Short mmCIF file of N, CA and C in Angstrom, two decimals:
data_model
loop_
_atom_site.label_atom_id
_atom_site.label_comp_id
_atom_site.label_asym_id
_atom_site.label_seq_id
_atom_site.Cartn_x
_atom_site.Cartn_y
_atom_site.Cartn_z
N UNK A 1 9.96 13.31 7.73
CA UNK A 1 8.66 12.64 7.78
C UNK A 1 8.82 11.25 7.17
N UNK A 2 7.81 10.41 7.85
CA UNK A 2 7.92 9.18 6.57
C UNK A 2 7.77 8.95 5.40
N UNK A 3 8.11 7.85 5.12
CA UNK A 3 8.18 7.53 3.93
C UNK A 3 7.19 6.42 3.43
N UNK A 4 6.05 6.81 2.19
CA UNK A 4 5.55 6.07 2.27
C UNK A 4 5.93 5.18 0.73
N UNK A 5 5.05 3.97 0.47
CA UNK A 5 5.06 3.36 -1.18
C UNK A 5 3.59 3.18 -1.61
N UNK A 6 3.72 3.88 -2.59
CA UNK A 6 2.05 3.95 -3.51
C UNK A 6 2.51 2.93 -4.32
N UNK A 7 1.79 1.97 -4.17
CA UNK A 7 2.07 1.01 -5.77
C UNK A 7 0.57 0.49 -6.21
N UNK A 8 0.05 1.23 -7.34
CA UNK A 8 -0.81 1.53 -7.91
C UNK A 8 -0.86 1.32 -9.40
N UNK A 9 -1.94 0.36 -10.51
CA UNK A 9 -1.56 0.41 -11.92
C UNK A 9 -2.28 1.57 -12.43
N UNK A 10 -3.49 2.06 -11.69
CA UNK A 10 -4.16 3.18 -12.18
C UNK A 10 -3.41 4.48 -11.65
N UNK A 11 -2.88 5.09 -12.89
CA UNK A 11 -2.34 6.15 -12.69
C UNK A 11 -3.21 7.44 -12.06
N UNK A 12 -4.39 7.78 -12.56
CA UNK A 12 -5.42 8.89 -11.76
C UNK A 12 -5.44 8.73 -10.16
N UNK A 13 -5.05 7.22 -9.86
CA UNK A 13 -5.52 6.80 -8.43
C UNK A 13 -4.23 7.02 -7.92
N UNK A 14 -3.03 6.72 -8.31
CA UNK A 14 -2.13 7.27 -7.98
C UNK A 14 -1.67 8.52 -7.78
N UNK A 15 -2.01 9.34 -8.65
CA UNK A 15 -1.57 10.86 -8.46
C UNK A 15 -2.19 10.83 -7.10
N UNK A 16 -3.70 10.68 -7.23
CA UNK A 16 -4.77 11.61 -6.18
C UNK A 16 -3.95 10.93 -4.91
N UNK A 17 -3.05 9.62 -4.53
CA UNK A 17 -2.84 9.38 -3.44
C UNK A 17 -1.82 10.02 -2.93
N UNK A 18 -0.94 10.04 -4.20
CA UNK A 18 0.27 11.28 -3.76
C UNK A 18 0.45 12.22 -3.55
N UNK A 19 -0.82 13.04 -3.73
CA UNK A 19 -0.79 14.36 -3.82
C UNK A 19 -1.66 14.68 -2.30
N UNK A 20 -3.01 13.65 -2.33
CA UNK A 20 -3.16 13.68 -0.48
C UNK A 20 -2.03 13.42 0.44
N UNK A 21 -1.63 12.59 0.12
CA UNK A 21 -0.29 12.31 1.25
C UNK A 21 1.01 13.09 1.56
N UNK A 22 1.33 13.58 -0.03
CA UNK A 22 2.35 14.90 0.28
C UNK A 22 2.10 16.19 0.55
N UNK A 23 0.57 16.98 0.67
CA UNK A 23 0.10 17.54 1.14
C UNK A 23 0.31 17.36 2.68
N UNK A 24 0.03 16.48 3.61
CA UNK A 24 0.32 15.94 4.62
C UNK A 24 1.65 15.67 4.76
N UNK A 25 2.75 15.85 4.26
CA UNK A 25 4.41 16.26 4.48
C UNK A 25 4.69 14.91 4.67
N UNK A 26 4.32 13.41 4.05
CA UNK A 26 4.99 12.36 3.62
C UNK A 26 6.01 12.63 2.55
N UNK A 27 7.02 11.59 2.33
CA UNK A 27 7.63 11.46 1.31
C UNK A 27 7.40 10.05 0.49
N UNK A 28 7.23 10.35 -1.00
CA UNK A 28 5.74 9.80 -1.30
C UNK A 28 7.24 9.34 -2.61
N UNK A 29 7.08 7.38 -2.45
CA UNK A 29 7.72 7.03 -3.83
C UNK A 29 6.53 6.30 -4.78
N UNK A 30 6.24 5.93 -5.68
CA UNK A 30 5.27 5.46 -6.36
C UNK A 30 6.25 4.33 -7.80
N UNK A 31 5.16 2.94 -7.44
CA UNK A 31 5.04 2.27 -8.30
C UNK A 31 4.23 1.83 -9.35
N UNK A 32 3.97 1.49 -10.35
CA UNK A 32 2.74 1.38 -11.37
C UNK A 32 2.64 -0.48 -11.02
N UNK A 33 3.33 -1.28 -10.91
CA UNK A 33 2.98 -2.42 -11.12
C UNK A 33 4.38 -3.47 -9.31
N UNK A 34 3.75 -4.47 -9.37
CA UNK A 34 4.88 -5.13 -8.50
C UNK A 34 6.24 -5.54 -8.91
N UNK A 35 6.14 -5.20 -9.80
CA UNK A 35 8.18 -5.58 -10.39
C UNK A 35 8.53 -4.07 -9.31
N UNK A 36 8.00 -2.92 -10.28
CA UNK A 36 8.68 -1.83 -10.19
C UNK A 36 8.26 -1.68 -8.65
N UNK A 37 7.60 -1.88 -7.82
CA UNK A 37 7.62 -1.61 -6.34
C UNK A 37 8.78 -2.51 -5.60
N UNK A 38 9.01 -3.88 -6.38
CA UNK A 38 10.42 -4.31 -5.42
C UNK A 38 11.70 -3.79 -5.54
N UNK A 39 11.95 -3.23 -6.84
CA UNK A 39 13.17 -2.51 -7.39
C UNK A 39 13.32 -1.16 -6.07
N UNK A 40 11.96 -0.33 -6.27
CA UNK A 40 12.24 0.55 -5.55
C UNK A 40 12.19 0.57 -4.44
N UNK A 41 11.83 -0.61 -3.60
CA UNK A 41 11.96 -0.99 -2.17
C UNK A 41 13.14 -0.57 -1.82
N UNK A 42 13.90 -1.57 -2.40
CA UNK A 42 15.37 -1.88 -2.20
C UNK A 42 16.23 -1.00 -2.15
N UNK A 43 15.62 0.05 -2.57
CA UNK A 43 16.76 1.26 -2.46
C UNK A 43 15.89 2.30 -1.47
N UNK A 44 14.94 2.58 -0.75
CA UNK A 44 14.32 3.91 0.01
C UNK A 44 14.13 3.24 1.28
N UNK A 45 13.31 3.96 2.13
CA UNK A 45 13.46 4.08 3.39
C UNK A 45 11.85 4.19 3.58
N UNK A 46 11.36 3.14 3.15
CA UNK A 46 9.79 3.53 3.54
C UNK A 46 9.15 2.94 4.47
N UNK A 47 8.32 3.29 5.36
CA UNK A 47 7.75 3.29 6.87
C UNK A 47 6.37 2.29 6.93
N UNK A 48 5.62 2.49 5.10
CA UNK A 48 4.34 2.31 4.51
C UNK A 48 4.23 1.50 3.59
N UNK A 49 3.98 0.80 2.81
CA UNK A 49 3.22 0.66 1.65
C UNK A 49 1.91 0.26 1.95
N UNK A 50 1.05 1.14 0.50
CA UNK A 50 -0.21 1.24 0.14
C UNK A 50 -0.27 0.48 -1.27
N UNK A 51 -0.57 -0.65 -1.42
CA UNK A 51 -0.87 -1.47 -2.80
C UNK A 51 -2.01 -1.94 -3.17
N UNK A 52 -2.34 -1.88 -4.38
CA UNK A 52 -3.09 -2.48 -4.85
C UNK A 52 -3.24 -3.60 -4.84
N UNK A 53 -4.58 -4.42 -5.00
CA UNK A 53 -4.22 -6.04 -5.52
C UNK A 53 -3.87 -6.51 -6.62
N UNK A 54 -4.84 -5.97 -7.66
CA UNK A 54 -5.06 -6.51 -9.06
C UNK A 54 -4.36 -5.27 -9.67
N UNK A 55 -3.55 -6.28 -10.10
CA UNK A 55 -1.94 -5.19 -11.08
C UNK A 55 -1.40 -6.12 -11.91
N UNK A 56 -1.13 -5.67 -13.48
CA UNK A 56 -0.77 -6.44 -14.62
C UNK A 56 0.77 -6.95 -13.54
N UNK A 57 1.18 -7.73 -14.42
CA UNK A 57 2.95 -8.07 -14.11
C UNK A 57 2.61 -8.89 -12.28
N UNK A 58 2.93 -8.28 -11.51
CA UNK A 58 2.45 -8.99 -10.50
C UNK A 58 2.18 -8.14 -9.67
N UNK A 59 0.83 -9.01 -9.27
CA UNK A 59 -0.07 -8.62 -7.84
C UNK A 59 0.23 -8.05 -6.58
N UNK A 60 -0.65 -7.47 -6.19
CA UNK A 60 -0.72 -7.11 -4.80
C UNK A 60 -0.27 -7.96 -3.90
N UNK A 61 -1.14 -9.51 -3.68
CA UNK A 61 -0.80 -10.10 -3.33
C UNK A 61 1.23 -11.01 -2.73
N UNK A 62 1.62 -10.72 -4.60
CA UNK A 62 2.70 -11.06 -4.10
C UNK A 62 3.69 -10.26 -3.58
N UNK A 63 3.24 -8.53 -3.84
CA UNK A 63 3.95 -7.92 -3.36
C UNK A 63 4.23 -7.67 -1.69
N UNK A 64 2.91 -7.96 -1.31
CA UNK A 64 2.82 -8.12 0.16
C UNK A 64 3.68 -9.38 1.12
N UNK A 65 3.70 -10.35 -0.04
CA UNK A 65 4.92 -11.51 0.66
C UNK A 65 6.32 -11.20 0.47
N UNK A 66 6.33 -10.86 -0.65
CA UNK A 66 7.88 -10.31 -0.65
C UNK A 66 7.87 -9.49 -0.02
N UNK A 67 7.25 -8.27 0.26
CA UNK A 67 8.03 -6.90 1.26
C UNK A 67 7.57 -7.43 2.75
N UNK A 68 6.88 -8.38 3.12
CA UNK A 68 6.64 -8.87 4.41
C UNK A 68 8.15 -9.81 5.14
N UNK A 69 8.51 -11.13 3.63
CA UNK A 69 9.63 -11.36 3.88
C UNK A 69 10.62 -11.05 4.00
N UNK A 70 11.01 -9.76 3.46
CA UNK A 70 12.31 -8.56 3.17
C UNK A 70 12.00 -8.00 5.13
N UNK A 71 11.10 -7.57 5.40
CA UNK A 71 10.80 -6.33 6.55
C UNK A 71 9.42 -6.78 6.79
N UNK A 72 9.69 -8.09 7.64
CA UNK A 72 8.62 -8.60 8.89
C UNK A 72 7.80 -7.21 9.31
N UNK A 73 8.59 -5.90 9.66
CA UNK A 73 7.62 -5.50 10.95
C UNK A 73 6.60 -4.33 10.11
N UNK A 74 7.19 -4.24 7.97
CA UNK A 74 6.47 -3.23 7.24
C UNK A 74 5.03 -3.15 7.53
N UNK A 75 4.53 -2.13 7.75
CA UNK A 75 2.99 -1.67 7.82
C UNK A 75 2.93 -1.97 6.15
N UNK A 76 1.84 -2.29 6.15
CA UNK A 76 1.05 -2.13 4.82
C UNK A 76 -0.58 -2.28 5.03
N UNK A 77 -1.05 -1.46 3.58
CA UNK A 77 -2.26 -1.22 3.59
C UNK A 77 -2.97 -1.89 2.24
N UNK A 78 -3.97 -2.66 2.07
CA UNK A 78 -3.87 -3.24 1.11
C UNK A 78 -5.30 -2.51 0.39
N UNK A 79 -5.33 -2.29 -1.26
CA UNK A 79 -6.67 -1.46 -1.44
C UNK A 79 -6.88 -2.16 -2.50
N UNK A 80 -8.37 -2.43 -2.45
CA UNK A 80 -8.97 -3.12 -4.02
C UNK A 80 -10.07 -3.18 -4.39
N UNK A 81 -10.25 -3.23 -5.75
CA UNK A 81 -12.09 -2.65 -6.21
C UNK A 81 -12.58 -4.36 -6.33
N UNK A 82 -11.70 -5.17 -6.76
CA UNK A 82 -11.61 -6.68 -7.08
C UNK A 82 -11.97 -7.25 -8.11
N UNK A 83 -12.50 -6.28 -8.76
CA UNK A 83 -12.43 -6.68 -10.29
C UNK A 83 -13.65 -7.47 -10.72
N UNK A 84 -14.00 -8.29 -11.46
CA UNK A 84 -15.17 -8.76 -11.23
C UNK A 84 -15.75 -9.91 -10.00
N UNK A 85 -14.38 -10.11 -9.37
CA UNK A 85 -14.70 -11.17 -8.44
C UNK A 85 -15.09 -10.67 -7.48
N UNK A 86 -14.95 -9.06 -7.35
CA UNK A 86 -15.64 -8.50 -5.82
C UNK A 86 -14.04 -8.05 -4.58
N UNK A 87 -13.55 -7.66 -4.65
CA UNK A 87 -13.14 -7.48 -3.33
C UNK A 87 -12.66 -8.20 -2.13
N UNK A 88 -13.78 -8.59 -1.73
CA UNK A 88 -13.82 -9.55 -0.32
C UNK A 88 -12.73 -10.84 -0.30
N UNK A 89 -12.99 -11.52 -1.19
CA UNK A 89 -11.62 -12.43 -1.23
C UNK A 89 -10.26 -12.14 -1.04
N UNK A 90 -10.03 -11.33 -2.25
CA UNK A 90 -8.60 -10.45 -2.44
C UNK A 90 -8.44 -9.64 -1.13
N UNK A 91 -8.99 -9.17 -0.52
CA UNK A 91 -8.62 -8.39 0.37
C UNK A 91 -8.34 -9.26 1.89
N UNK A 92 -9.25 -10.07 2.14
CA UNK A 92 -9.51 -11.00 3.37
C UNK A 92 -7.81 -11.91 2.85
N UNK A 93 -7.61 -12.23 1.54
CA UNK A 93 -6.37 -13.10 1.02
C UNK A 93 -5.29 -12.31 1.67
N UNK A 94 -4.96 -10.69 1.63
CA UNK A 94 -4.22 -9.77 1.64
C UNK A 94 -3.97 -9.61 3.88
N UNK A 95 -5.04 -9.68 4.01
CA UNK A 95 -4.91 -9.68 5.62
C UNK A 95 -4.21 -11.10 6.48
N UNK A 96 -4.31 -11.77 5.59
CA UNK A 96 -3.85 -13.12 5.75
C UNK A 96 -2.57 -13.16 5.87
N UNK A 97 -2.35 -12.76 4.21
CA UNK A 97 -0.83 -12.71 3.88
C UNK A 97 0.38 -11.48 5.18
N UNK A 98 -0.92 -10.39 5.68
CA UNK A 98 0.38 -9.76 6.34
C UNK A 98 -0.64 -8.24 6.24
N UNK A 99 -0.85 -7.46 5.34
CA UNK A 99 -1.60 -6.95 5.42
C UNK A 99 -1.73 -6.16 6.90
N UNK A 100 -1.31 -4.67 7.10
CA UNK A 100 -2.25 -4.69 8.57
C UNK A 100 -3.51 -4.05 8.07
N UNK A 101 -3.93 -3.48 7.62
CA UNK A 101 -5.29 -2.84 7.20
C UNK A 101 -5.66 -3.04 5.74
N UNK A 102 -7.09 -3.13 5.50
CA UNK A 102 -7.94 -3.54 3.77
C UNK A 102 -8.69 -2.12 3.61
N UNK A 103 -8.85 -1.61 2.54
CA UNK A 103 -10.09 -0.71 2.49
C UNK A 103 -10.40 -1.31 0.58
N UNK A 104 -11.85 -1.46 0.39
CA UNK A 104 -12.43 -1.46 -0.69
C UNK A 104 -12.45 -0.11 -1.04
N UNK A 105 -11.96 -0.60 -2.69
CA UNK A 105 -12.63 0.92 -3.25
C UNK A 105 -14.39 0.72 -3.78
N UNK A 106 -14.35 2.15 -3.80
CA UNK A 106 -13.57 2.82 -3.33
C UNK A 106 -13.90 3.16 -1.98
N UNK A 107 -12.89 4.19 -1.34
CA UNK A 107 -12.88 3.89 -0.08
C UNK A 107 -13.01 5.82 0.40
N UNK A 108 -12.62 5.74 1.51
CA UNK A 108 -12.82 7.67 2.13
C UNK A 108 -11.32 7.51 2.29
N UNK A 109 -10.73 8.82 1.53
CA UNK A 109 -9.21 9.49 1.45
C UNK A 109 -9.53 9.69 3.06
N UNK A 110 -9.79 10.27 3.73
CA UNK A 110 -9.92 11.06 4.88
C UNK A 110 -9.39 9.43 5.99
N UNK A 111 -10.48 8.53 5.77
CA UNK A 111 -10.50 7.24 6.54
C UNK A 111 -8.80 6.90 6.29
N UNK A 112 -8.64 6.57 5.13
CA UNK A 112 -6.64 5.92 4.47
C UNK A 112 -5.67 6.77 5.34
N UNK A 113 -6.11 8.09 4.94
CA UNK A 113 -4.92 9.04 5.89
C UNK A 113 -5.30 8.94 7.24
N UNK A 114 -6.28 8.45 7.87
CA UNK A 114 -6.38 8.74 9.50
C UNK A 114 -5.44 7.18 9.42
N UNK A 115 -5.90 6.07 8.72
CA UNK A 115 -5.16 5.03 9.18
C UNK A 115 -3.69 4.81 9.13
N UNK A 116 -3.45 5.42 7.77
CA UNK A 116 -1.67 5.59 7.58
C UNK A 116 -0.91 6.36 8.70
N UNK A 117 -1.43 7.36 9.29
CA UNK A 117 -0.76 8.09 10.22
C UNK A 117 -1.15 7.27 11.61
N UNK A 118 -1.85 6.25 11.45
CA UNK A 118 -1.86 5.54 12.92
C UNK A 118 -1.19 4.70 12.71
N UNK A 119 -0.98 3.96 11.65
CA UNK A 119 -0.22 2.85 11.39
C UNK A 119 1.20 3.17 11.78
N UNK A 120 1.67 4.26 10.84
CA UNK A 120 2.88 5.42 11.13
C UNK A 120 3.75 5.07 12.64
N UNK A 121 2.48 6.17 13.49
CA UNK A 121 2.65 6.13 14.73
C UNK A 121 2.53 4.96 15.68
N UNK A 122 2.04 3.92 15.35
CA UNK A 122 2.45 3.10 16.07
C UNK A 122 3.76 2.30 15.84
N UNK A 123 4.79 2.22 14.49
CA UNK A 123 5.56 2.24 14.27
C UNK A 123 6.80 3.14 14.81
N UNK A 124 6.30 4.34 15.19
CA UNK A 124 7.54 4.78 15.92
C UNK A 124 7.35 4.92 16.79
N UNK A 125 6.43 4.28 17.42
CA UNK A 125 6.73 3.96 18.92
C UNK A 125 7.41 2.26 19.35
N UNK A 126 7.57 2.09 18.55
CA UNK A 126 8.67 0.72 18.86
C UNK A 126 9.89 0.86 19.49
#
């Protein structure tokens, strides 16, 4: 099955994503911040990433340029509450950058997993 990347600073939000998704027979690596999501890029085989925006050390944002520049064709999903600025920026910033899909939190688990497995699948149909 694929492989996805949770990179998440809230740990509660993380479990709950890993534990929906490996329920669903992904193979599920997880980061707390954007250092530790490029480290573990570099070594797995992932199909996905699901990131946050707003993360101590570095952002969502930049994580989405670096793994866009590394692997042009990575799906990613970008998720954010936005902190006091709201959302809408950060996320509309994130679709820009590469981004194929935004969901505000919070958002419907049910909605993330219908999109990850389309995202998925349209990936292996290349």
């Amino acid at each position: 099955m694929a492989g996805i990347m949770i990179v998440e600073d809230d740990s509660d939000m993380r479990e709950m994503l890993r534990e929906a998704f490996s329920r669903r027979k992904f193979t599920i690596i997880e980061a707390g911040n954007g250092h530790e999501a490029m480290a573990r890029f570099k070594s797995s085989l992932v199909s996905l990433v699901i990131t946050d925006i707003l993360m101590p050390d570095e952002d969502g944002l930049k994580v989405i340029m670096k793994l866009k520049e590394s692997k042009p064709d990575l799906k990613i999903i970008a998720i954010s509450g936005g902190g006091k600025a709201g959302p809408g920026n950060y996320l509309s910033l994130a679709k820009t950058l590469g981004a194929d899909e935004i969901f505000t939190k919070p958002f419907s688990l049910k909605a993330l997993i219908e999109k990850t497995e389309e995202l998925i699948r349209s990936e292996q149909c290349r």
